[in-house]
Amino acid sequence: MAAVQVCEAEKVYIMHGVRDDLRVDGRGCEDYRHMEIETDVVSNTDGSARVKLGYTDVLVGIKAEIGKPKPAAPDEGYLEFFVDCSANATPEFEGRGGEELGSELSCTLYKVFNNVNSLELRALCIAPREHCWVLYVDVLLLQCDGNLFDAISIAIKAALFNTRIPKVTITEGEEGGAELELSDDPYDCVRLNVENVPCIVTLCKIGHRHVVDATLQEKACSVAGLLVSVTHKGTITCVRKVGGGSLEPESIFEMTETGKRVGKALHAPLMKLLRDEEAQGKQRQKVGFLG
Amino acid sequence: MPVDTKRVRGPEESQSPLLFLPSIAKKSVAAERGRQDGRRRGQADVRPVFARCGLVSQAKGSAYIEAGNTKLICSVFGPREAERKDEAGASSGRLLCDLRFAPFSCPNRGAWIPSSEDKDTAQGLLEALRPGVRLHRYPRAQIEVNVLVLENDGSALAHAITCASMALADAGIEMYDVVLGCSLRLDGNSFLLDPTLQEETAGEPGAQGSVTVALLPSLNQVSGLQADGDMREDTLAEAVRACMEGCHKLYPVIQRALLRAVHKRASPSES
Amino acid sequence: MAGLELLSDQGYRLDGRKPSELRKVQARMGVFTQADGSAYIEQGNTKALAVVYGPHEVRGSRSKALHDRAVINCQYSMATFSTAERKRRPHGDRKSSEMSLHLKQTFEAAVLTSLYPRSQIDIFVKILQSDGGNYSACVNAATLAVIDAGIPMRDYVCACSAGFVENTAVVDLCHAEESGGGTVMSLALLPRGGQVALVQMDARLHQDHLDALMEAAMTACRSLGQVLDGVVRQHLQEVSVLTAE
């Protein structure tokens, strides 16, 4: 990831600020940066969203393809994740440089999102053991300024909300086999229920306190962090310790508590925003990258 | 790979017959009050552990651990000159972790090439070990940790952490503390500490969760934490505490094994 | 070509354009803050993003450095969701490497590399949505990004694709027109001096038609140059208003 050099004096400055609940950019410890969300930005996809969180910028595109269900779960569809750490974000990602981080990110995303608790995977099944929808969730990192996971998870939730899967009807083919027929009508489609899709909150331990939505500079001051994925009900679906250091048990409990509170509060405004945007329909002025 | 034409090759796609087993076995565990191997639910009841150091002679340090039927071997190489010479890593050493499941380790035959899930497990192992190792003492060097799971009967990551930290200690790498791992399975309202593979895969997928904790016991610091599955916050806290208790039960066994290895090295003639 | 009528009897194309008409071009400079220069361009439904880093010290092996000019390093990649069928890898395949090389050649011709000896300029372009004319969208976006980075160039590099259908030169082809299998020419032009930075053509074409095709592509490039010039001027105006306050 893009490395930031932070000198000792800067570190002390940031840590003292965090101690007094006032961060370098004026935020409190539990505040997010300014966030911009736009859905339906790439028309070649079935669902897409772009999220800007401070200077962090991610684009998520979802494509639905028909595949074969996994033998272990014959009546469920599944999601595939791919994170493209493009050279746009930082020159270190050129060539194969971003692959390591990309596979690491996609593994965690797979753990967080691909389970029955977050999405109704059964709804993605077309014919058990034969056909199911595979949702390819492709994440494109355009700019990194810390807190990738939170931005990506919000973008994925927004893109899943935006996803429209065409209806499929199964007809008996001439030779007895089943034939799939896709509906041509773009309005005749299936939507996903994204109510239970979790959002990730990454907490960074700085000094004796912890902050959410750390910038790269703040991240450089923290020894360890905790990634918590929270649903709208406030249940915790996934926890990972991240960053090189270790944590005291007590601070882990404090951090999950904060993560839960912050994560739970994130869902309602996000869903309202997505619904409002959808209600505007065709009248909405698409901003994309031109705004 | 050259194709052996004289041989009848199997179909390109094949599935394990285990997939077609009736799912009765899955239910039985959840229904029982106790556990199949006689351990109690909701108690810090870990499987007995057998641990030894120094059995791979070519490696700088190695360890073998056996808990129930879960068997792992780990070897540590290095510190040696770092392959990747980027400026960011010059001031401290790099720890490289590789975790593989032997193809015969699971009921379904695996491949030798690690899948993305194996890589994720290796990443978890690295995350848990790194806080325990004094990497700044090894500038421009790399230390390689290779874990091979010989038989997977549940809690593979937790035991891999313990085994790898023993091997690191055996290799004489400077450490703050040993790293102990323990995992737990949430099954409805009760929890199963140090679950077997059957316990890990059984039950309704909605009501299950798993937690793995890595602990530096004498510093009382948690160096690794992975939790999956729907759970409330207080359940998680309780689970983490239970795992820590499980780690503390392991601690004397590991200490004894390390002491034994040190004695053996100090006076090779006596043993 | 069977089935698809590229040019109607009235002389209109599939999307209703005249043969010499370009698609709508919209562009913006300074999309990102972390990069030294960045730009975004939409040419019809083709959307491209370009980022420039540098000039900076040569990264990787020192032997790459040139003692008299800067090294230009390009990477072309396509978002996995950019095409109708999902791509498995964003870059590294043969087509992307070829495109990277073409971009490198184009910009070596345009950037005043001799001003920055022993240094490196990175140009990374990404296609977010592909609908024909990927090369030209990339070149145009990269030009804007290089200007945004403040790196001196001889002139704008403007690129456009052109094809030949029923004795008429058609410019700025969309995906449907490109995939027909006919002649497709990509031309990158430095419009002020009329110098060609890169020309590439697939499939065969009678020699007599070549001049007409070149001429059509060059006219299109010139008009694109005007659009780009407008974008740069507008951007500068916006920036100067902001800084004046």
Coordinates of N, CA, C and O in Angstrom, one line a residue, chain B residues 47-48 64-72 105 150-154 196:
Chain B
R47 N -8.4 -30.4 23.7 CA -7.9 -31.7 23.5 C -6.5 -31.8 24.1 O -5.8 -30.9 24.0
P48 N -6.1 -33.0 24.5 CA -4.7 -33.2 25.0 C -3.8 -32.9 23.9 O -4.0 -33.3 22.7
Y64 N 6.6 -30.1 16.0 CA 5.4 -31.0 15.6 C 4.4 -30.9 16.7 O 4.8 -30.9 17.9
I65 N 3.2 -30.8 16.3 CA 2.1 -30.7 17.4 C 1.0 -31.6 17.0 O 0.7 -31.8 15.8
E66 N 0.4 -32.2 18.0 CA -0.7 -33.1 17.8 C -1.8 -32.8 18.8 O -1.5 -32.8 20.0
A67 N -2.9 -32.5 18.3 CA -4.0 -32.3 19.3 C -5.2 -33.1 18.8 O -5.8 -32.8 17.7
G68 N -5.5 -34.2 19.5 CA -6.5 -35.1 19.1 C -6.0 -35.7 17.8 O -4.9 -36.1 17.7
N69 N -6.8 -35.5 16.7 CA -6.3 -36.1 15.4 C -5.7 -35.0 14.5 O -5.2 -35.3 13.4
T70 N -5.7 -33.8 15.0 CA -5.1 -32.7 14.2 C -3.5 -32.8 14.3 O -3.0 -32.7 15.5
K71 N -2.9 -32.9 13.2 CA -1.4 -33.1 13.3 C -0.8 -32.1 12.4 O -1.1 -32.0 11.2
L72 N 0.2 -31.4 12.9 CA 0.9 -30.4 12.1 C 2.4 -30.5 12.3 O 2.9 -30.8 13.4
S105 N -4.9 -34.5 4.0 CA -5.2 -34.1 5.3 C -6.7 -33.9 5.6 O -7.1 -34.0 6.7
L150 N -0.7 -32.1 8.4 CA -0.7 -33.5 8.0 C -2.1 -34.1 8.1 O -2.5 -34.9 7.3
E151 N -2.8 -33.8 9.2 CA -4.1 -34.2 9.3 C -5.0 -33.1 9.9 O -4.6 -32.5 10.9
N152 N -6.1 -32.8 9.3 CA -6.9 -31.7 9.7 C -8.1 -32.2 10.4 O -9.0 -32.8 9.8
D153 N -8.1 -32.1 11.7 CA -9.3 -32.5 12.4 C -9.8 -31.3 13.3 O -10.0 -31.4 14.5
G154 N -9.9 -30.2 12.6 CA -10.4 -29.0 13.3 C -9.3 -28.2 13.9 O -8.3 -28.6 14.2
T196 N -13.5 -30.2 16.8 CA -13.0 -31.2 15.8 C -13.5 -30.7 14.4 O -14.4 -29.9 14.3

